[in-house]
Amino acid sequence: MHSSTSATGATARRLGLPLALLSALAFGGSGTAAKPLIEAGLSPLHVVWLRVTGAALVLLPLAYKHRQAVRQRPGVLLGFGLLAVGGVQACYFAAISRIPVGVALLIEYLGPLLLLGYVKFVQRRPVSRAAAIGAGVAVTGLACVVQVWNGLAFDALGVLFGLGAACCQVGYFVLADAGRQGDRPVDPMAVSAYGLLIGAIALTAFTQPWEADWSILGGQVIMNGHSLPALLPAAWMVLIATVLAYLTGVISVQHLSPPVAGVVANLEAVVATVTAWFLLGERLGTPQLVGGLLVLIGAFAAQTSRPAKATGASDVTDITDVTEVTGISKATGATGPGGSARENAGDGAGAPRNAGVRVGVGGSPDGTGDRQMPVQPNQST
């Protein structure tokens, strides 16, 4: 059973990690592609609408194929569309209209740290000391990025928009992972397609795109002193930085877990900063570079930390492996020959399918004693 579980986890990581890396690379170029369009005269919200609506139209055939997902998990799809698509993109693009792309992304990537707060105070699960230290390091780095000793050298409203994107990013990881859980898991392709469609509808009502001067797309834009067709960065933003980025990102979360996918996603900030440096000519000073490095180090340390292992291992029954990352638990139930954990969740005492597995955690960090741990589909260790 252990070898089978390990093989499943290894397979998930071999698929999930490259997808998470590809998603981070794709997302990282979004701000660099969008900024010339904003500087040419389109408002940040209209650029967001163009990005999300264009991607939603591209994925319409996929949404039709998975139309049953609307009945299966409407709450997940609605939340993902409003937070992980509409909220993140609107706040982020509003931020880059006022502050450099690299700075906006570094602020946005406090989101994985806020995820720790969600785990600690909403889910009421333990968070390790290393995670708290990592969060402190990242906040210190953010203070360097925005140069608080100069009375907030960067635009204060731009920083607030960046923090708004960070809050919405929590929804990206939580909802992408929630789609695979429960009795009716939804395909990650459906989460992406309907999330973008719902986000596009919400942004249409909010941004009023008919008031934008779309003739700009037929002209030229300036990128770091060079003229190029406006359709070129627009197409990159829609096809690569949105369609490809969301599809690969959501799939990677469901193969890895939110904390692990969040670690790889931090590379987006590095990619965005480097591309903005070379393609937009945005130069960051030493305090910003040092602060950005601290943000990434703190986020990485916080997300990869693990709580102390629970004592009383002999009390654990019907479990082959339990992994807890920043308080988000995953359990793999013992399976019979040829059966999956989910199929055999009701084995033994005749418990109903997917009813959960009883785990004795007498020395658990949160002191809750025995707890019910739900069996989740598509788990990895």
CSV table of C-alpha atoms in Angstrom, one decimal:
chain,number,residue,atom,x,y,z
A,1,MET,CA,0.0,0.0,0.0
A,2,HIS,CA,2.8,2.4,0.8
A,3,SER,CA,4.5,1.8,-2.5
A,4,SER,CA,1.3,2.3,-4.4
A,5,THR,CA,0.6,5.6,-2.6
A,6,SER,CA,4.2,6.8,-3.1
A,7,ALA,CA,4.0,6.0,-6.8
A,8,THR,CA,0.7,7.9,-7.1
A,9,GLY,CA,2.2,10.9,-5.4
A,10,ALA,CA,5.4,10.8,-7.5
A,11,THR,CA,3.3,10.6,-10.7
A,12,ALA,CA,1.2,13.6,-9.6
A,13,ARG,CA,4.3,15.6,-8.9
A,14,ARG,CA,5.9,14.7,-12.2
A,15,LEU,CA,2.9,16.1,-13.9
A,16,GLY,CA,2.0,18.9,-11.5
A,17,LEU,CA,5.3,20.6,-11.0
A,18,PRO,CA,6.0,21.2,-14.7
A,19,LEU,CA,2.5,22.5,-15.1
A,20,ALA,CA,2.9,24.8,-12.1
A,21,LEU,CA,6.2,26.1,-13.5
A,22,LEU,CA,4.6,26.7,-17.0
A,23,SER,CA,1.7,28.5,-15.4
A,24,ALA,CA,4.1,30.8,-13.4
A,25,LEU,CA,6.0,31.6,-16.5
A,26,ALA,CA,2.8,32.4,-18.5
A,27,PHE,CA,1.3,34.5,-15.7
A,28,GLY,CA,4.6,36.4,-15.3
A,29,GLY,CA,4.3,38.0,-18.7
A,30,SER,CA,0.8,39.4,-18.3
A,31,GLY,CA,1.7,42.8,-16.8
A,32,THR,CA,4.5,43.4,-19.3
A,33,ALA,CA,2.1,42.7,-22.2
A,34,ALA,CA,-0.7,44.8,-20.7
A,35,LYS,CA,1.2,47.9,-19.7
A,36,PRO,CA,1.8,49.3,-23.2
A,37,LEU,CA,-1.9,49.0,-23.9
A,38,ILE,CA,-2.6,50.9,-20.7
A,39,GLU,CA,-0.1,53.6,-21.6
A,40,ALA,CA,-1.6,53.8,-25.1
A,41,GLY,CA,-4.9,54.9,-23.6
A,42,LEU,CA,-6.9,51.9,-22.5
A,43,SER,CA,-7.9,51.9,-18.9
A,44,PRO,CA,-6.6,49.1,-16.6
A,45,LEU,CA,-10.1,47.7,-16.2
A,46,HIS,CA,-10.8,47.7,-19.9
A,47,VAL,CA,-7.5,45.8,-20.5
A,48,VAL,CA,-8.6,43.3,-17.8
A,49,TRP,CA,-12.0,43.0,-19.6
A,50,LEU,CA,-10.1,42.4,-22.9
A,51,ARG,CA,-7.9,39.8,-21.3
A,52,VAL,CA,-10.6,37.8,-19.5
A,53,THR,CA,-13.3,38.1,-22.2
A,54,GLY,CA,-10.9,37.1,-25.0
A,55,ALA,CA,-9.8,34.0,-23.0
A,56,ALA,CA,-13.4,33.1,-22.1
A,57,LEU,CA,-14.3,33.1,-25.8
A,58,VAL,CA,-11.4,30.9,-26.6
A,59,LEU,CA,-12.5,28.4,-24.0
A,60,LEU,CA,-16.2,28.4,-24.9
A,61,PRO,CA,-16.0,25.0,-26.5
A,62,LEU,CA,-14.4,23.6,-23.4
A,63,ALA,CA,-17.2,25.2,-21.2
A,64,TYR,CA,-19.8,23.5,-23.4
A,65,LYS,CA,-18.1,20.2,-23.1
A,66,HIS,CA,-18.1,20.4,-19.3
A,67,ARG,CA,-21.6,22.0,-19.0
A,68,GLN,CA,-22.6,19.5,-16.3
A,69,ALA,CA,-20.1,21.2,-13.9
A,70,VAL,CA,-22.6,24.1,-13.5
A,71,ARG,CA,-25.0,21.7,-11.8
A,72,GLN,CA,-22.3,19.8,-9.9
A,73,ARG,CA,-20.3,22.6,-8.2
A,74,PRO,CA,-21.9,26.0,-9.0
A,75,GLY,CA,-20.5,27.7,-5.8
A,76,VAL,CA,-16.9,26.7,-6.7
A,77,LEU,CA,-17.3,28.0,-10.3
A,78,LEU,CA,-18.9,31.3,-9.2
A,79,GLY,CA,-16.4,32.0,-6.5
A,80,PHE,CA,-13.5,31.2,-8.8
A,81,GLY,CA,-14.9,33.5,-11.4
A,82,LEU,CA,-15.4,36.4,-9.1
A,83,LEU,CA,-12.3,36.1,-6.9
A,84,ALA,CA,-9.6,34.2,-8.8
A,85,VAL,CA,-10.4,35.8,-12.2
A,86,GLY,CA,-12.2,39.0,-11.8
A,87,GLY,CA,-10.9,40.2,-8.5
A,88,VAL,CA,-7.3,39.2,-9.0
A,89,GLN,CA,-7.0,40.7,-12.5
A,90,ALA,CA,-8.9,43.9,-11.7
A,91,CYS,CA,-6.8,44.7,-8.7
A,92,TYR,CA,-3.6,43.7,-10.3
A,93,PHE,CA,-4.1,45.8,-13.4
A,94,ALA,CA,-5.2,48.8,-11.4
A,95,ALA,CA,-2.0,48.4,-9.4
A,96,ILE,CA,0.4,48.2,-12.4
A,97,SER,CA,-1.2,51.4,-13.8
A,98,ARG,CA,0.2,53.2,-10.7
A,99,ILE,CA,3.3,51.3,-9.6
A,100,PRO,CA,5.9,49.2,-11.5
A,101,VAL,CA,4.9,45.7,-12.6
A,102,GLY,CA,7.5,43.9,-10.4
A,103,VAL,CA,6.4,45.8,-7.3
A,104,ALA,CA,2.8,45.0,-8.0
A,105,LEU,CA,3.5,41.3,-8.3
A,106,LEU,CA,5.7,41.2,-5.2
A,107,ILE,CA,2.8,42.7,-3.2
A,108,GLU,CA,0.3,40.4,-4.8
A,109,TYR,CA,2.4,37.4,-3.8
A,110,LEU,CA,1.7,38.1,-0.2
A,111,GLY,CA,-1.4,36.0,-1.1
A,112,PRO,CA,0.1,32.7,-0.3
A,113,LEU,CA,1.0,34.1,3.1
A,114,LEU,CA,-2.5,35.2,3.6
A,115,LEU,CA,-3.5,31.6,2.9
A,116,LEU,CA,-1.7,30.7,6.1
A,117,GLY,CA,-3.9,33.1,8.0
A,118,TYR,CA,-6.9,31.5,6.4
A,119,VAL,CA,-5.7,28.1,7.5
A,120,LYS,CA,-5.0,29.3,11.0
A,121,PHE,CA,-8.0,31.5,11.8
A,122,VAL,CA,-10.7,30.3,9.5
A,123,GLN,CA,-10.0,26.6,9.3
A,124,ARG,CA,-8.5,26.7,12.8
A,125,ARG,CA,-5.7,24.4,11.9
A,126,PRO,CA,-2.1,24.6,13.3
A,127,VAL,CA,0.5,26.7,11.5
A,128,SER,CA,4.2,26.0,12.4
A,129,ARG,CA,6.6,28.5,13.9
A,130,ALA,CA,8.6,28.4,10.7
A,131,ALA,CA,5.6,29.5,8.7
A,132,ALA,CA,5.0,32.5,11.0
A,133,ILE,CA,8.7,33.5,10.7
A,134,GLY,CA,8.5,33.2,6.9
A,135,ALA,CA,5.5,35.5,6.9
A,136,GLY,CA,7.4,38.0,9.0
A,137,VAL,CA,10.4,37.9,6.6
A,138,ALA,CA,8.0,38.5,3.7
A,139,VAL,CA,6.3,41.5,5.4
A,140,THR,CA,9.8,43.0,6.1
A,141,GLY,CA,10.6,42.5,2.5
A,142,LEU,CA,7.4,44.3,1.5
A,143,ALA,CA,8.4,47.2,3.7
A,144,CYS,CA,11.6,47.5,1.7
A,145,VAL,CA,9.8,47.2,-1.6
A,146,VAL,CA,7.5,50.1,-0.9
A,147,GLN,CA,10.2,52.1,1.0
A,148,VAL,CA,8.1,52.8,4.1
A,149,TRP,CA,10.9,54.9,5.6
A,150,ASN,CA,10.2,57.5,2.8
A,151,GLY,CA,6.6,57.8,3.7
A,152,LEU,CA,5.5,55.2,1.1
A,153,ALA,CA,7.6,56.2,-1.9
A,154,PHE,CA,5.3,54.3,-4.2
A,155,ASP,CA,1.7,55.3,-4.9
A,156,ALA,CA,-0.3,54.3,-1.8
A,157,LEU,CA,-3.4,53.5,-3.9
A,158,GLY,CA,-1.4,51.3,-6.1
A,159,VAL,CA,-0.1,49.4,-3.1
A,160,LEU,CA,-3.6,49.0,-1.8
A,161,PHE,CA,-4.7,47.6,-5.2
A,162,GLY,CA,-1.8,45.1,-5.0
A,163,LEU,CA,-2.9,44.0,-1.5
A,164,GLY,CA,-6.4,43.5,-2.9
A,165,ALA,CA,-5.0,41.2,-5.6
A,166,ALA,CA,-3.2,39.3,-2.8
A,167,CYS,CA,-6.5,38.8,-0.9
A,168,CYS,CA,-8.2,37.5,-4.1
A,169,GLN,CA,-5.3,35.2,-4.8
A,170,VAL,CA,-6.1,33.2,-1.7
A,171,GLY,CA,-9.4,32.4,-3.5
A,172,TYR,CA,-7.4,31.1,-6.5
A,173,PHE,CA,-5.6,28.4,-4.5
A,174,VAL,CA,-8.5,27.5,-2.1
A,175,LEU,CA,-11.1,27.2,-4.8
A,176,ALA,CA,-8.9,25.5,-7.4
A,177,ASP,CA,-8.2,22.8,-4.7
A,178,ALA,CA,-11.8,22.7,-3.5
A,179,GLY,CA,-13.0,21.7,-7.0
A,180,ARG,CA,-11.4,18.2,-6.6
A,181,GLN,CA,-13.0,17.5,-3.2
A,182,GLY,CA,-16.3,16.1,-2.2
A,183,ASP,CA,-18.6,13.6,-3.8
A,184,ARG,CA,-18.8,15.5,-7.1
A,185,PRO,CA,-15.3,16.6,-8.1
A,186,VAL,CA,-15.3,19.0,-11.1
A,187,ASP,CA,-12.8,18.8,-13.9
A,188,PRO,CA,-10.0,21.5,-13.6
A,189,MET,CA,-10.7,22.4,-17.2
A,190,ALA,CA,-14.2,23.3,-16.3
A,191,VAL,CA,-13.1,25.4,-13.3
A,192,SER,CA,-10.8,27.4,-15.7
A,193,ALA,CA,-13.4,27.8,-18.5
A,194,TYR,CA,-16.3,28.7,-16.3
A,195,GLY,CA,-14.2,30.9,-14.0
A,196,LEU,CA,-13.1,33.0,-17.0
A,197,LEU,CA,-16.7,33.1,-18.4
A,198,ILE,CA,-18.2,34.2,-15.1
A,199,GLY,CA,-15.3,36.7,-14.6
A,200,ALA,CA,-16.0,38.1,-18.1
A,201,ILE,CA,-19.7,38.6,-17.4
A,202,ALA,CA,-19.0,40.3,-14.1
A,203,LEU,CA,-16.4,42.6,-15.6
A,204,THR,CA,-18.7,43.5,-18.5
A,205,ALA,CA,-21.2,44.8,-16.1
A,206,PHE,CA,-18.6,46.6,-14.0
A,207,THR,CA,-16.2,48.1,-16.6
A,208,GLN,CA,-18.7,49.1,-19.4
A,209,PRO,CA,-16.3,48.1,-22.2
A,210,TRP,CA,-18.5,49.9,-24.9
A,211,GLU,CA,-17.0,53.2,-23.6
A,212,ALA,CA,-13.4,52.2,-24.4
A,213,ASP,CA,-11.6,53.4,-27.5
A,214,TRP,CA,-10.9,50.0,-29.1
A,215,SER,CA,-9.4,51.6,-32.2
A,216,ILE,CA,-6.1,51.6,-30.2
A,217,LEU,CA,-5.8,47.8,-30.9
A,218,GLY,CA,-5.5,48.6,-34.6
A,219,GLY,CA,-2.6,51.0,-34.1
A,220,GLN,CA,0.9,50.9,-32.6
A,221,VAL,CA,2.1,50.9,-29.0
A,222,ILE,CA,5.4,51.7,-27.5
A,223,MET,CA,7.4,49.1,-25.5
A,224,ASN,CA,10.7,50.4,-24.0
A,225,GLY,CA,11.1,52.9,-26.8
A,226,HIS,CA,10.2,50.5,-29.6
A,227,SER,CA,7.0,50.6,-31.7
A,228,LEU,CA,5.0,47.4,-32.3
A,229,PRO,CA,1.4,46.5,-33.3
A,230,ALA,CA,-1.0,46.7,-30.4
A,231,LEU,CA,-2.5,43.3,-31.3
A,232,LEU,CA,0.8,41.6,-30.5
A,233,PRO,CA,0.8,42.2,-26.8
A,234,ALA,CA,-3.0,41.8,-26.7
A,235,ALA,CA,-2.8,38.4,-28.2
A,236,TRP,CA,0.0,37.3,-25.9
A,237,MET,CA,-2.0,38.5,-22.9
A,238,VAL,CA,-5.1,36.6,-23.9
A,239,LEU,CA,-3.6,33.3,-25.2
A,240,ILE,CA,-0.5,32.8,-23.2
A,241,ALA,CA,-0.9,34.9,-20.0
A,242,THR,CA,-4.5,33.9,-19.5
A,243,VAL,CA,-5.7,30.8,-21.3
A,244,LEU,CA,-2.5,28.8,-20.9
A,245,ALA,CA,-1.7,30.2,-17.5
A,246,TYR,CA,-5.1,29.4,-15.9
A,247,LEU,CA,-5.5,26.0,-17.5
A,248,THR,CA,-2.1,24.8,-16.4
A,249,GLY,CA,-2.3,26.5,-13.0
A,250,VAL,CA,-5.6,25.0,-11.9
A,251,ILE,CA,-4.5,21.5,-13.0
A,252,SER,CA,-1.3,21.9,-11.1
A,253,VAL,CA,-3.1,22.8,-7.9
A,254,GLN,CA,-5.3,19.8,-8.1
A,255,HIS,CA,-2.2,17.5,-8.7
A,256,LEU,CA,0.0,19.1,-6.0
A,257,SER,CA,-2.0,21.0,-3.3
A,258,PRO,CA,-2.3,24.8,-2.7
A,259,PRO,CA,0.8,25.2,-0.6
A,260,VAL,CA,3.1,23.3,-3.0
A,261,ALA,CA,1.6,25.0,-6.1
A,262,GLY,CA,2.0,28.3,-4.3
A,263,VAL,CA,5.7,27.8,-3.9
A,264,VAL,CA,6.2,27.3,-7.6
A,265,ALA,CA,3.8,30.2,-8.4
A,266,ASN,CA,6.2,32.6,-6.6
A,267,LEU,CA,8.4,32.4,-9.7
A,268,GLU,CA,5.8,34.5,-11.4
A,269,ALA,CA,7.1,37.6,-9.5
A,270,VAL,CA,10.6,36.8,-10.6
A,271,VAL,CA,9.6,36.4,-14.2
A,272,ALA,CA,7.5,39.5,-14.2
A,273,THR,CA,10.3,41.6,-12.7
A,274,VAL,CA,12.9,40.4,-15.2
A,275,THR,CA,10.7,40.8,-18.2
A,276,ALA,CA,9.6,44.3,-17.1
A,277,TRP,CA,13.2,45.1,-16.6
A,278,PHE,CA,14.2,44.1,-20.2
A,279,LEU,CA,11.0,44.9,-22.1
A,280,LEU,CA,9.7,47.9,-20.3
A,281,GLY,CA,12.9,49.4,-19.0
A,282,GLU,CA,11.6,49.5,-15.4
A,283,ARG,CA,14.6,49.7,-13.1
A,284,LEU,CA,14.3,48.8,-9.4
A,285,GLY,CA,16.7,50.1,-6.8
A,286,THR,CA,18.7,48.1,-4.3
A,287,PRO,CA,16.1,48.3,-1.6
A,288,GLN,CA,13.4,47.0,-3.9
A,289,LEU,CA,15.6,44.1,-5.1
A,290,VAL,CA,16.5,43.2,-1.5
A,291,GLY,CA,12.9,43.5,-0.4
A,292,GLY,CA,11.7,41.4,-3.3
A,293,LEU,CA,14.2,38.7,-2.4
A,294,LEU,CA,13.0,38.7,1.2
A,295,VAL,CA,9.3,38.4,0.0
A,296,LEU,CA,10.1,35.4,-2.1
A,297,ILE,CA,12.3,33.8,0.7
A,298,GLY,CA,9.6,34.4,3.3
A,299,ALA,CA,6.8,33.0,1.1
A,300,PHE,CA,8.9,29.9,0.2
A,301,ALA,CA,9.8,29.3,3.9
A,302,ALA,CA,6.2,29.8,5.1
A,303,GLN,CA,4.7,27.5,2.5
A,304,THR,CA,7.2,24.6,2.7
A,305,SER,CA,7.2,24.4,6.5
A,306,ARG,CA,5.5,21.5,8.2
A,307,PRO,CA,4.0,21.3,11.7
A,308,ALA,CA,5.6,19.0,14.2
A,309,LYS,CA,4.5,15.4,13.6
A,310,ALA,CA,1.7,14.2,15.8
A,311,THR,CA,2.6,11.7,18.5
A,312,GLY,CA,0.8,8.5,19.1
A,313,ALA,CA,1.4,7.1,15.7
A,314,SER,CA,0.1,3.7,16.9
A,315,ASP,CA,-3.3,5.2,17.3
A,316,VAL,CA,-3.6,5.9,13.6
A,317,THR,CA,-5.9,3.4,12.0
A,318,ASP,CA,-6.8,2.7,8.4
A,319,ILE,CA,-4.3,5.3,7.1
A,320,THR,CA,-1.3,4.7,4.8
A,321,ASP,CA,0.0,8.2,4.8
A,322,VAL,CA,-0.9,11.6,6.3
A,323,THR,CA,0.7,14.8,5.0
A,324,GLU,CA,0.1,18.1,6.6
A,325,VAL,CA,1.5,21.2,4.9
A,326,THR,CA,0.8,24.5,6.6
A,327,GLY,CA,-2.2,22.9,8.3
A,328,ILE,CA,-3.9,21.7,5.1
A,329,SER,CA,-4.3,17.9,5.7
A,330,LYS,CA,-4.4,15.2,3.1
A,331,ALA,CA,-5.1,11.6,3.9
A,332,THR,CA,-4.9,8.5,1.8
A,333,GLY,CA,-7.1,5.7,3.0
A,334,ALA,CA,-6.1,2.1,3.1
A,335,THR,CA,-7.4,0.3,0.0
A,336,GLY,CA,-8.3,-3.2,-0.8
A,337,PRO,CA,-6.9,-5.1,-3.8
A,338,GLY,CA,-7.5,-3.2,-6.9
A,339,GLY,CA,-9.5,-0.4,-5.1
A,340,SER,CA,-8.9,3.3,-4.6
A,341,ALA,CA,-9.1,5.1,-1.3
A,342,ARG,CA,-12.4,6.7,-2.3
A,343,GLU,CA,-13.9,3.4,-3.4
A,344,ASN,CA,-13.0,1.7,-0.1
A,345,ALA,CA,-13.8,4.5,2.2
A,346,GLY,CA,-16.8,2.6,3.5
A,347,ASP,CA,-14.9,-0.7,4.2
A,348,GLY,CA,-14.6,-2.1,7.6
A,349,ALA,CA,-17.6,-1.2,9.8
A,350,GLY,CA,-19.9,-0.5,6.9
A,351,ALA,CA,-19.4,3.3,6.9
A,352,PRO,CA,-21.0,5.1,4.0
A,353,ARG,CA,-18.8,5.9,1.0
A,354,ASN,CA,-16.7,9.0,1.3
A,355,ALA,CA,-17.8,9.4,4.9
A,356,GLY,CA,-14.2,10.0,6.1
A,357,VAL,CA,-11.5,8.2,8.0
A,358,ARG,CA,-11.1,8.3,11.8
A,359,VAL,CA,-7.6,9.3,12.8
A,360,GLY,CA,-6.3,9.3,16.3
A,361,VAL,CA,-4.1,12.3,16.8
A,362,GLY,CA,-3.7,12.4,20.5
A,363,GLY,CA,-0.7,14.6,20.4
A,364,SER,CA,-1.8,16.8,17.5
A,365,PRO,CA,-0.6,20.4,17.4
A,366,ASP,CA,-4.0,21.8,17.8
A,367,GLY,CA,-5.0,19.5,20.6
A,368,THR,CA,-8.3,18.5,19.0
A,369,GLY,CA,-7.8,14.8,19.7
A,370,ASP,CA,-9.6,12.5,17.2
A,371,ARG,CA,-10.8,14.2,14.0
A,372,GLN,CA,-12.6,13.1,10.9
A,373,MET,CA,-10.4,13.5,7.8
A,374,PRO,CA,-12.4,13.3,4.5
A,375,VAL,CA,-11.2,11.1,1.8
A,376,GLN,CA,-10.5,13.3,-1.2
A,377,PRO,CA,-10.4,12.3,-4.9
A,378,ASN,CA,-7.2,12.7,-6.9
A,379,GLN,CA,-5.0,13.0,-3.8
A,380,SER,CA,-1.3,13.2,-3.9
A,381,THR,CA,1.1,12.8,-1.1
